[in-house]
PDB file of C-alpha atoms in Angstrom:
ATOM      1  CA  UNK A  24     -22.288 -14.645  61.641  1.00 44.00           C
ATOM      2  CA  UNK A  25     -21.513 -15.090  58.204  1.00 48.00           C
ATOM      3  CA  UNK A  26     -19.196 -12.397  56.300  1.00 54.00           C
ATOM      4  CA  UNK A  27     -20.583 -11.328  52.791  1.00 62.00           C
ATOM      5  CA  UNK A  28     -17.429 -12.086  50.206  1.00 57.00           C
ATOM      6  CA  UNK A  29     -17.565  -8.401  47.826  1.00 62.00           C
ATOM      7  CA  UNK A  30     -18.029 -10.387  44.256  1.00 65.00           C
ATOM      8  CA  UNK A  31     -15.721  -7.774  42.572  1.00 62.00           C
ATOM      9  CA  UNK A  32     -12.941  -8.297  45.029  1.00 58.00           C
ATOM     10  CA  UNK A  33     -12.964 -12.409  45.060  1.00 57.00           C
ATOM     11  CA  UNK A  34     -12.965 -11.819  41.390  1.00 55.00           C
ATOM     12  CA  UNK A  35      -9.848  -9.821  41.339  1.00 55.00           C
ATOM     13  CA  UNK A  36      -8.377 -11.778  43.807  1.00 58.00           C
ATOM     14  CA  UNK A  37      -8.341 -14.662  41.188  1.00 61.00           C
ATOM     15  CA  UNK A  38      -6.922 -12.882  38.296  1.00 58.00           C
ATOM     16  CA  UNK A  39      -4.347 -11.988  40.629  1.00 59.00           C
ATOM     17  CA  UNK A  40      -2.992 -15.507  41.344  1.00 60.00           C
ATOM     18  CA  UNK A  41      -3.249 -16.275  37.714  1.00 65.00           C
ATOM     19  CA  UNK A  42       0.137 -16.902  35.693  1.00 75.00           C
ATOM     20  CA  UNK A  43       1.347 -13.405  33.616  1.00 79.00           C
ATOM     21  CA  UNK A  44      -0.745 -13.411  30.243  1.00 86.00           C
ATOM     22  CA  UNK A  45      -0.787 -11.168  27.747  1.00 89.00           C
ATOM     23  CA  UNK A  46      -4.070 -11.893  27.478  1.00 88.00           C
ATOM     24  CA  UNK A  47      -4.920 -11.060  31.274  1.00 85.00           C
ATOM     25  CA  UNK A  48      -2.542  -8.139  31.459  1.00 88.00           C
ATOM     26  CA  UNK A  49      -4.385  -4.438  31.585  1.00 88.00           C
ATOM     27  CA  UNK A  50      -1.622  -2.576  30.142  1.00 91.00           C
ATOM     28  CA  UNK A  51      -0.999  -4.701  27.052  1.00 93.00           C
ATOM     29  CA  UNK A  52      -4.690  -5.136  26.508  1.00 93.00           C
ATOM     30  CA  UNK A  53      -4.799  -1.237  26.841  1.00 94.00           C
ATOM     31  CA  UNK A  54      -2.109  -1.065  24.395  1.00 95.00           C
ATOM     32  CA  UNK A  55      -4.118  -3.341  21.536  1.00 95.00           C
ATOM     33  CA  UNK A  56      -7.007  -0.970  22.864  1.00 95.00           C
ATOM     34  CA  UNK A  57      -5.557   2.229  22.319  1.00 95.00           C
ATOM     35  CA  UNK A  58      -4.193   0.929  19.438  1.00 95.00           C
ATOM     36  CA  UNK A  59      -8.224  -0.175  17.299  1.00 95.00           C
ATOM     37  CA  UNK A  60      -9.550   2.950  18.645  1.00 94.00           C
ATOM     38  CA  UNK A  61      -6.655   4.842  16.505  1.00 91.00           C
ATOM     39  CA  UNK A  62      -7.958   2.504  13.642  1.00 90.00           C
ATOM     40  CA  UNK A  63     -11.443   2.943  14.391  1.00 90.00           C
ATOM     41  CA  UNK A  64     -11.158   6.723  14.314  1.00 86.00           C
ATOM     42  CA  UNK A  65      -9.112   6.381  10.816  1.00 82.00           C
ATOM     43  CA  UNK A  66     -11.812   4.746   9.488  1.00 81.00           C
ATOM     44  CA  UNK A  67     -14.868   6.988  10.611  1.00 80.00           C
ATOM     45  CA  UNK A  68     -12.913   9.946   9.571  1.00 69.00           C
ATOM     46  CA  UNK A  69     -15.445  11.687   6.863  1.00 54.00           C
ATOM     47  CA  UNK A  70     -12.192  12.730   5.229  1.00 54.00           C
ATOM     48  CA  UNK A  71     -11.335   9.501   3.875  1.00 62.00           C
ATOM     49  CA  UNK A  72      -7.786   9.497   5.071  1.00 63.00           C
ATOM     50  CA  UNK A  73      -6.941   6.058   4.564  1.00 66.00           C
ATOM     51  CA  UNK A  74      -8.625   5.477   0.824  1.00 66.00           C
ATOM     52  CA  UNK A  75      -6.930   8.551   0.259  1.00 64.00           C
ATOM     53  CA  UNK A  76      -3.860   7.028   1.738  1.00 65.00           C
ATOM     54  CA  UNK A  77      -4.321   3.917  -0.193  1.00 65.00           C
ATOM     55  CA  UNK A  78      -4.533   6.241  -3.223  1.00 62.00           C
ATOM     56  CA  UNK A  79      -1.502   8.461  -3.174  1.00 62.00           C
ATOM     57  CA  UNK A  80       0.361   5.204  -2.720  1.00 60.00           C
ATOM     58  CA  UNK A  81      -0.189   3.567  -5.950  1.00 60.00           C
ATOM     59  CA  UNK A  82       0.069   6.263  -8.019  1.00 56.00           C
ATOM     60  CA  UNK A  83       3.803   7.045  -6.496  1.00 53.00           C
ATOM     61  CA  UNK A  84       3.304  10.574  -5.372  1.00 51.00           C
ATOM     62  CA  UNK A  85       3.962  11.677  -8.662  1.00 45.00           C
ATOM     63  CA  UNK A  86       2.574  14.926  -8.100  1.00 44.00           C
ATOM     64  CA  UNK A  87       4.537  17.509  -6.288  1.00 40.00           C
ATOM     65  CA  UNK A  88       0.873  18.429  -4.597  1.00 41.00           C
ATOM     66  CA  UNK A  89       0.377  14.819  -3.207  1.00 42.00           C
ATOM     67  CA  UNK A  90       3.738  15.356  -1.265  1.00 40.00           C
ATOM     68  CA  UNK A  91       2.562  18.209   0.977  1.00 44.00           C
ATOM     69  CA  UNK A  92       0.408  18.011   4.301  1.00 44.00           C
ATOM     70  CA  UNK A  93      -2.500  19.961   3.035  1.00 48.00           C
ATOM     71  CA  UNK A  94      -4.258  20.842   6.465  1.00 57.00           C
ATOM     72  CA  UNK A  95      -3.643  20.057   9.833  1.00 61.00           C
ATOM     73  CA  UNK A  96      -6.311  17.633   9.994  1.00 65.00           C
ATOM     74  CA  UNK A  97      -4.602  15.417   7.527  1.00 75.00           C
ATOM     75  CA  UNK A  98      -1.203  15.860   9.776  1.00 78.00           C
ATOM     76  CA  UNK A  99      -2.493  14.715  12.748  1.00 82.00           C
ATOM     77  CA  UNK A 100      -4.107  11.713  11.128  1.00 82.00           C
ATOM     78  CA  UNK A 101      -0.722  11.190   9.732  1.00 84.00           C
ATOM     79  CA  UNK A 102       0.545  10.824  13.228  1.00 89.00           C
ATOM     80  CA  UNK A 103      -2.229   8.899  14.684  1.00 90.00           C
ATOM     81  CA  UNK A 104      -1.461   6.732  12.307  1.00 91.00           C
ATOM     82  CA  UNK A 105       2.445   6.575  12.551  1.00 93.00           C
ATOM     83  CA  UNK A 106       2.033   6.209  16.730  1.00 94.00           C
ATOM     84  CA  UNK A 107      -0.413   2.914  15.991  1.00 95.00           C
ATOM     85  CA  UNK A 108       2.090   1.419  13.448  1.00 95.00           C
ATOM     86  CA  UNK A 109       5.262   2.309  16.023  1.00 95.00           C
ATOM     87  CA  UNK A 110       3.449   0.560  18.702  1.00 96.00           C
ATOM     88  CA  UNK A 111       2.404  -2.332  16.619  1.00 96.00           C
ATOM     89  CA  UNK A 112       5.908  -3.523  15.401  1.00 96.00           C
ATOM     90  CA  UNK A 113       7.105  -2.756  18.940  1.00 95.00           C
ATOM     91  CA  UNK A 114       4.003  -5.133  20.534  1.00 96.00           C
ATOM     92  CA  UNK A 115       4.781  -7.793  17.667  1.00 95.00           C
ATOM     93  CA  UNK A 116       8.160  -8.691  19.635  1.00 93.00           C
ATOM     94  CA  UNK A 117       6.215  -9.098  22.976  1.00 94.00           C
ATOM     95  CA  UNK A 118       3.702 -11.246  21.459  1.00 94.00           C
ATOM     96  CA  UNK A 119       6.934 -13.472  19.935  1.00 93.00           C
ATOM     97  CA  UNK A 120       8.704 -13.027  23.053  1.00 92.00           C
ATOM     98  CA  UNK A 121       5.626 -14.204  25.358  1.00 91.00           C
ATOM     99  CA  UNK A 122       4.704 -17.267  22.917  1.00 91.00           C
ATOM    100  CA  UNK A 123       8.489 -18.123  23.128  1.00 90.00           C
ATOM    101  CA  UNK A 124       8.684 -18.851  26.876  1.00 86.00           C
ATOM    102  CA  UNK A 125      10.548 -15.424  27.382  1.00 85.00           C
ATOM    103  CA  UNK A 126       8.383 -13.012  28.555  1.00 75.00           C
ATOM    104  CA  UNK A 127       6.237 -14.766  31.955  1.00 78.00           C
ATOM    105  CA  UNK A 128       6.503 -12.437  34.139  1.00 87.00           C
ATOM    106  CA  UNK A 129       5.076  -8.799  33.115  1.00 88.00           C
ATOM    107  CA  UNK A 130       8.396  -6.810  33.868  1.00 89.00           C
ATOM    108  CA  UNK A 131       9.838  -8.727  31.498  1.00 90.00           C
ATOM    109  CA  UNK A 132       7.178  -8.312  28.811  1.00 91.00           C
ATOM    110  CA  UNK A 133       7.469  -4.532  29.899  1.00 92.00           C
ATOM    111  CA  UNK A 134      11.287  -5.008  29.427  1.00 92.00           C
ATOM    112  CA  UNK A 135      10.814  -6.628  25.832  1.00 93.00           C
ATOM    113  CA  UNK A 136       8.085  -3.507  24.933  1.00 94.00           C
ATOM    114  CA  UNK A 137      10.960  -1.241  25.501  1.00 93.00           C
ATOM    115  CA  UNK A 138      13.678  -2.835  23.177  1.00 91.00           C
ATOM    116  CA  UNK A 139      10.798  -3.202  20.672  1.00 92.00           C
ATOM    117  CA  UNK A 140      10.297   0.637  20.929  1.00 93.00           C
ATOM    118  CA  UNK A 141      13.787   0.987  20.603  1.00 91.00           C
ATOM    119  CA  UNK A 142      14.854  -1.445  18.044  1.00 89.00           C
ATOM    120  CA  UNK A 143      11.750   0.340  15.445  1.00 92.00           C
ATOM    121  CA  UNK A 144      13.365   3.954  16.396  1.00 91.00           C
ATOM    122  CA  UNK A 145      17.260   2.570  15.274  1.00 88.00           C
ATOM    123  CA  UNK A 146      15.528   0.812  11.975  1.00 86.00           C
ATOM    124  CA  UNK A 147      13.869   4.224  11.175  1.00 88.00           C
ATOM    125  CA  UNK A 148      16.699   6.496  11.922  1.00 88.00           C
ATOM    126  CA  UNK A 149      19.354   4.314  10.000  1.00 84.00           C
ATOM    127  CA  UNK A 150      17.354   4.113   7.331  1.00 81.00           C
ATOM    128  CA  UNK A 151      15.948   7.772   7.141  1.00 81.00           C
ATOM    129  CA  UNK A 152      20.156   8.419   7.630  1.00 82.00           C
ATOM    130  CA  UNK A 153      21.276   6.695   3.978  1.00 77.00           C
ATOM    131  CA  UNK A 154      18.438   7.522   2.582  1.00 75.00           C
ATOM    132  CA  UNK A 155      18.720  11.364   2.783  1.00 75.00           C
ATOM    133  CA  UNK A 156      22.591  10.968   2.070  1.00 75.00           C
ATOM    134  CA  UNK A 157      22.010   8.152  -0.923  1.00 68.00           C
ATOM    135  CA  UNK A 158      19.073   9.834  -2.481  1.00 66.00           C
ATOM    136  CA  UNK A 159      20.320  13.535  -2.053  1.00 66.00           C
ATOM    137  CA  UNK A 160      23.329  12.450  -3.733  1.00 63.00           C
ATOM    138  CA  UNK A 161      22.392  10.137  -6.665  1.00 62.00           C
ATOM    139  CA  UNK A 162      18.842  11.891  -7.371  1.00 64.00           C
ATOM    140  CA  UNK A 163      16.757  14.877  -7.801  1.00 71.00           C
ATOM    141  CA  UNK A 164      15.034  16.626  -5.208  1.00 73.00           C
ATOM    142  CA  UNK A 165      11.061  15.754  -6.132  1.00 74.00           C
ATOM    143  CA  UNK A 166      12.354  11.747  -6.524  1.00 71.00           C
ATOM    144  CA  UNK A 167      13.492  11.876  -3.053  1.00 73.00           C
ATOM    145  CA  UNK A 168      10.421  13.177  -1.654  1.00 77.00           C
ATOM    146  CA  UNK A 169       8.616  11.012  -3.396  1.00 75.00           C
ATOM    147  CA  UNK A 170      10.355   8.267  -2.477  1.00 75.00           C
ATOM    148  CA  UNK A 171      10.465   9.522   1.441  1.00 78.00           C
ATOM    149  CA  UNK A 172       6.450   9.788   1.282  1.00 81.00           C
ATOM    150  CA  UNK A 173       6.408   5.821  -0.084  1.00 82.00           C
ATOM    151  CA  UNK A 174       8.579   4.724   2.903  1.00 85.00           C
ATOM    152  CA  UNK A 175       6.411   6.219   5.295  1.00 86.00           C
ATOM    153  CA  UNK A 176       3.081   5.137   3.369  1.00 86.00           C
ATOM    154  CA  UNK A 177       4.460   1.691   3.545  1.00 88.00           C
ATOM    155  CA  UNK A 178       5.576   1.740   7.514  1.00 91.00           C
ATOM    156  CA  UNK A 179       1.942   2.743   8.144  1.00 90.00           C
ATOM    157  CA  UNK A 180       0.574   0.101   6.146  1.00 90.00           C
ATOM    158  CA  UNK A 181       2.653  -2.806   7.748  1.00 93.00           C
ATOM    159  CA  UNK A 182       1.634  -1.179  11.216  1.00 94.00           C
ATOM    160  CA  UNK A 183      -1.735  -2.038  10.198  1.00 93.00           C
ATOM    161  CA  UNK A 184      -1.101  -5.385   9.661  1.00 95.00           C
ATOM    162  CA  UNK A 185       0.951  -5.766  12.574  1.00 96.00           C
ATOM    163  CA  UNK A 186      -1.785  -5.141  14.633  1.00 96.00           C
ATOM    164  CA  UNK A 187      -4.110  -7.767  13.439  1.00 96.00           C
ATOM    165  CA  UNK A 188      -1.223 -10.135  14.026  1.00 96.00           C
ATOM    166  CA  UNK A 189      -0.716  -8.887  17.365  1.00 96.00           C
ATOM    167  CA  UNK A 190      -4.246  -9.519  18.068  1.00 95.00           C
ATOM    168  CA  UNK A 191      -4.375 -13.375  16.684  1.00 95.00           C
ATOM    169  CA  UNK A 192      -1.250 -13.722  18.413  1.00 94.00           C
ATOM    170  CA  UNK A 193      -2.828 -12.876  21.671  1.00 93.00           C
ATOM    171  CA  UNK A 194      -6.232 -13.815  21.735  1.00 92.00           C
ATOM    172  CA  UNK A 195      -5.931 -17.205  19.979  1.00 89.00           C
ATOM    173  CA  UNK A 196      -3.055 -17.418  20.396  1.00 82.00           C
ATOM    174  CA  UNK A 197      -0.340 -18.116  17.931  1.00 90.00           C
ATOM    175  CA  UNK A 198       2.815 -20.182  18.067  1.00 92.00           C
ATOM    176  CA  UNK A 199       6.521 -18.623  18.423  1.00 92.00           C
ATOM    177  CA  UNK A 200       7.046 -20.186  14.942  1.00 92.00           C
ATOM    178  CA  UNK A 201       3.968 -18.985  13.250  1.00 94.00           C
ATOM    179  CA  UNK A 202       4.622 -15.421  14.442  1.00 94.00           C
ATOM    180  CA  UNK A 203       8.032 -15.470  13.426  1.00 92.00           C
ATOM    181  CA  UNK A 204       6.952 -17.006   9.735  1.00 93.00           C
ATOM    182  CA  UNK A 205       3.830 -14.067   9.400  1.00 95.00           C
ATOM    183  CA  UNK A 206       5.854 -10.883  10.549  1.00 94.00           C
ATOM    184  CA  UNK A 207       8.697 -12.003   7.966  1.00 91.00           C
ATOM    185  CA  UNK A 208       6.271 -12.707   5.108  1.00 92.00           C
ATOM    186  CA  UNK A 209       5.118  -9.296   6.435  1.00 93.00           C
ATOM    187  CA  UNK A 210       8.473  -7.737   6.263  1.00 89.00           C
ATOM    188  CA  UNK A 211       9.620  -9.287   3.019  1.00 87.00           C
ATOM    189  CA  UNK A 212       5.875  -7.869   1.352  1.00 89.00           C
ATOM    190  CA  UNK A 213       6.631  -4.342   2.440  1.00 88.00           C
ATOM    191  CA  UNK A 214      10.174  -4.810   0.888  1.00 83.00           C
ATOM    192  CA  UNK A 215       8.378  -6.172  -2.179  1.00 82.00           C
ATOM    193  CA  UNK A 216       6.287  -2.744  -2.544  1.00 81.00           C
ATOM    194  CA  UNK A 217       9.105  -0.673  -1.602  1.00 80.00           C
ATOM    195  CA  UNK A 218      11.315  -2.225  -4.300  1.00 75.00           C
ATOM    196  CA  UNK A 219       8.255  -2.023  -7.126  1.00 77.00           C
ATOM    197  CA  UNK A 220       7.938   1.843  -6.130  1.00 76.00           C
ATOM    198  CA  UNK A 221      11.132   2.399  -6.354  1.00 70.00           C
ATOM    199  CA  UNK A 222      11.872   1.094  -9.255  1.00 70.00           C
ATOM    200  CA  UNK A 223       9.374   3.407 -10.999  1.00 72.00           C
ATOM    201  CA  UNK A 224      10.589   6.180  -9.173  1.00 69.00           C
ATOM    202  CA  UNK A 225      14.603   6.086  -9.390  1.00 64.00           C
ATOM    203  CA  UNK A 226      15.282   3.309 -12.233  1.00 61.00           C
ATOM    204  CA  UNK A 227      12.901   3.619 -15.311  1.00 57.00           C
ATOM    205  CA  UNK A 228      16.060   4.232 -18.078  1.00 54.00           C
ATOM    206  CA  UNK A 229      18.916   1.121 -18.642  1.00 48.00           C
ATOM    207  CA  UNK A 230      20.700  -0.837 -16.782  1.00 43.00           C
ATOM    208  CA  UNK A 231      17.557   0.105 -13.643  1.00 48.00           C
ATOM    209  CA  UNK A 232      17.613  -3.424 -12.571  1.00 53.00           C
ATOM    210  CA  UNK A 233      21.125  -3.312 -11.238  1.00 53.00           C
ATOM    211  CA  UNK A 234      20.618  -0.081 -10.256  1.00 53.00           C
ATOM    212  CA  UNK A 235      17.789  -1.160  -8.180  1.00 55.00           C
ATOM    213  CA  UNK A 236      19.470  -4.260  -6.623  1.00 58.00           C
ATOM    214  CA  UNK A 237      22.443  -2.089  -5.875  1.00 57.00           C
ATOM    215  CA  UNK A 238      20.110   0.247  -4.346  1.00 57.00           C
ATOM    216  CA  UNK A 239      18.015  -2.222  -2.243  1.00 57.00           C
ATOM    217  CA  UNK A 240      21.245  -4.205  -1.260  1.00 60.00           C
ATOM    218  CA  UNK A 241      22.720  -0.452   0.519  1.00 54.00           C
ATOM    219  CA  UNK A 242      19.549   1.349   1.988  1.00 56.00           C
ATOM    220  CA  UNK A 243      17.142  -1.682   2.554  1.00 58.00           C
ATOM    221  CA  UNK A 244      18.251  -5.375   3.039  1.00 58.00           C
ATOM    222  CA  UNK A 245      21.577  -4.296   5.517  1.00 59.00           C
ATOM    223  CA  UNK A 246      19.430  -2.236   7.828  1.00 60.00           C
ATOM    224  CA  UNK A 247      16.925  -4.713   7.980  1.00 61.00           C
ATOM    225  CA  UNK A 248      19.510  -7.107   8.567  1.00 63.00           C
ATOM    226  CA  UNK A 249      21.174  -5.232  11.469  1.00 63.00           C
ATOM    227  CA  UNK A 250      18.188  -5.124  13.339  1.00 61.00           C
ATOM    228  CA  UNK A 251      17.156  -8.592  13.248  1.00 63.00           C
ATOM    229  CA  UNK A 252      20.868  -9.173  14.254  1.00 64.00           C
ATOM    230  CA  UNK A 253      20.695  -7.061  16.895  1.00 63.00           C
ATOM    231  CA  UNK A 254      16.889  -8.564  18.560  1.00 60.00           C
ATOM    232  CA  UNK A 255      18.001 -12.126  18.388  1.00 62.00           C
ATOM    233  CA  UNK A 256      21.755 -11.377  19.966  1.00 63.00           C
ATOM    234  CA  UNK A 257      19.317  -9.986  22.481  1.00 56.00           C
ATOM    235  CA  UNK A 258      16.748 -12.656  22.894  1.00 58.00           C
ATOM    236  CA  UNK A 259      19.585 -15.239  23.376  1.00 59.00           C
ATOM    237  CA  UNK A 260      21.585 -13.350  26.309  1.00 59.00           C
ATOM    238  CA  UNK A 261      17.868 -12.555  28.410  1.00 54.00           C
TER     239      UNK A 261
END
């Protein structure tokens, strides 16, 4: 008598004996998931939160007004927003790590998640760290927080971004090199708009231009630096 073979189970039977893939894994893909549903739901909001966004970004936050959370609903798009972008530059070293021959097995791509997480939270707090002590020393109060809401207006930008390379990068996929090359033209475009913002914020009378590079050199470049130090002295001793 012949047994029946349950479809469904045969089927996951062969995805289990299948290399590790990004592209085959359920937590990543429920990360990238997770991740376009927090988009989606930005986008369908009938607030407008990311025009608005979009807005308040090129004209500087010049107002005081444009510098306060003005209801909760706006705050916890905010956040929405900030988790998506955290877990896009955090996914964006998988995706380099798993096109580079690193990550083949999933605890390692798991392992590689983590230090992404982590590296992201460093970069923030070091530069959150000279930025309240350069800017609370060197400016006025309303520059700073103007400046503060630009940093954070560009982080969730770039997460946006990051996620659409994340998704090329696993669905197409991408090579090592090409991800490398896109997440630093990436980087060095949200460096760009930082340094034209502040510019117009902090250096508008003489001399701004050295001011500026000065600036940039202490509370943008070096941190930037330090953490791309720190992920490939990493990389190389896995």
């Amino acid at each position: 008598m012949n047994e029946t073979v349950n479809p469904i189970l045969q089927a996951i039977e062969q995805r289990a004996s299948l290399p590790f893939s990004l592209v085959n894994d359920d937590l990543f893909i429920g990360i990238l998931l997770a991740c376009f549903l927090a988009i989606t739901i930005l986008l369908a909001d009938s607030s407008s939160y990311l025009p608005q966004l979009v807005h308040d970004y090129s004209i500087g936050h010049a107002k005081s007004s444009s510098d306060e959370v003005h209801t909760s609903r706006s705050f916890y798009m905010r956040m929405l927003l900030f988790a998506q972008a955290f877990v896009s530059y955090a996914m964006t070293v998988v995706v380099y790590a798993q096109a580079s021959g690193f990550a083949m097995e999933r605890a390692d791509a798991v392992k590689y998640l983590l230090w992404g997480m982590a590296g992201v939270v460093a970069w923030l707090l070091i530069r959150l760290l000279l930025f309240a002590v350069v800017n609370g020393v060197l400016f006025h109060r309303l520059q700073t927080q103007a400046w503060t809401q630009v940093f954070a207006d560009v982080f969730l930008f770039g997460g946006l971004f990051f996620f659409v390379l994340n998704v090329l990068g696993i669905f197409i996929p991408l090579s090592a090199q090409i991800i490398l090359v896109v997440a630093i033209c990436l980087l060095a475009v949200m460096e760009i708009g930082l340094a034209f913002k502040a510019f117009h914020i902090f250096f508008v009378k003489k001399y701004g231009g050295l001011q500026l590079f000065v600036y940039l050199c202490a509370l943008e470049w070096i941190p930037l630096l330090v953490a791309g130090r720190f992920l490939i002295q990493y990389c190389t001793t896995i």
